[in-house]
């Protein structure tokens, strides 16, 4: 037993001695480790500085909830991804479909005409022009794009000037316009909380003022689209009744004038035929007046329905100009790259030491 214990002690002592030697040899290669670590820190700092800063702006709003029933059952169902409110709603476009709306070309193209200006005032143009000609990029991005262009064939360019209307046409986009629309879809995101139906619009951009401007514009456009959709039937009814009431007003004026003219030209009438004709014109005038009165009631009701169908939105968080950039995380990137370089250079030094032994 004593001999076994002595052998274990010797092994432990040898291991300690080997580790001490290994640490000493590794310490002897500290110059290589320090140089590689510092060089990585410097290079990563230079590279990350070349990456344009990105800013984020959030808008949060809660739409009007038309369904008041459901209670606890609805809350439990929403936790499993089911929306009873959407099932009960008669609307074809309910909050859970709003993110899909942001991915439609028609919605995005409408945002491209928004007027934007940078925080320093150097650029004042449309969002389309800003994305096409005023975007910053890292130096190696252009090199990578050119390399991709050599490998991947360029898309066939078609002259659409004869078949498309003026300006941007969501139905027929050129390749460059398609890439711009794709970039907008990546920069502007919409999410909806299934439990609360709170809509969150997140916009990222290279300029803080443009970021906040587009967040506000996207919010306004979404509200306008929803309002337009919700009130479309009521507004169609209002326009229909407006046309009917205009026709009824003309009919009443014509019948009233005809009745007045007949009475003026047949004063002191005694013939039964004249009296019957007068009564007939009076009845027609009264009928036209009653029709006009009914249509007046209908048009007032249609106007009230427009107001009733107009959705209300509660702004939980308005768009604001971000103070700090959200991307890239420069300090985190440099720290991770430095630590990675330190670990890799240490492992390489250990491998060389073990190979020499």
PDB file of C-alpha atoms in Angstrom, residues 102 125 241 278 309 340:
ATOM      1  CA  UNK A 102     -45.575  45.428 -44.762  1.00  0.00           C
ATOM      2  CA  UNK A 125     -34.808  64.202 -50.794  1.00  0.00           C
ATOM      3  CA  UNK A 241     -76.766  58.119 -51.144  1.00  0.00           C
ATOM      4  CA  UNK A 278    -103.491  69.981 -59.797  1.00  0.00           C
ATOM      5  CA  UNK A 309     -66.167  52.376 -38.608  1.00  0.00           C
ATOM      6  CA  UNK A 340     -10.341  34.893 -29.825  1.00  0.00           C
TER       7      UNK A 340
END
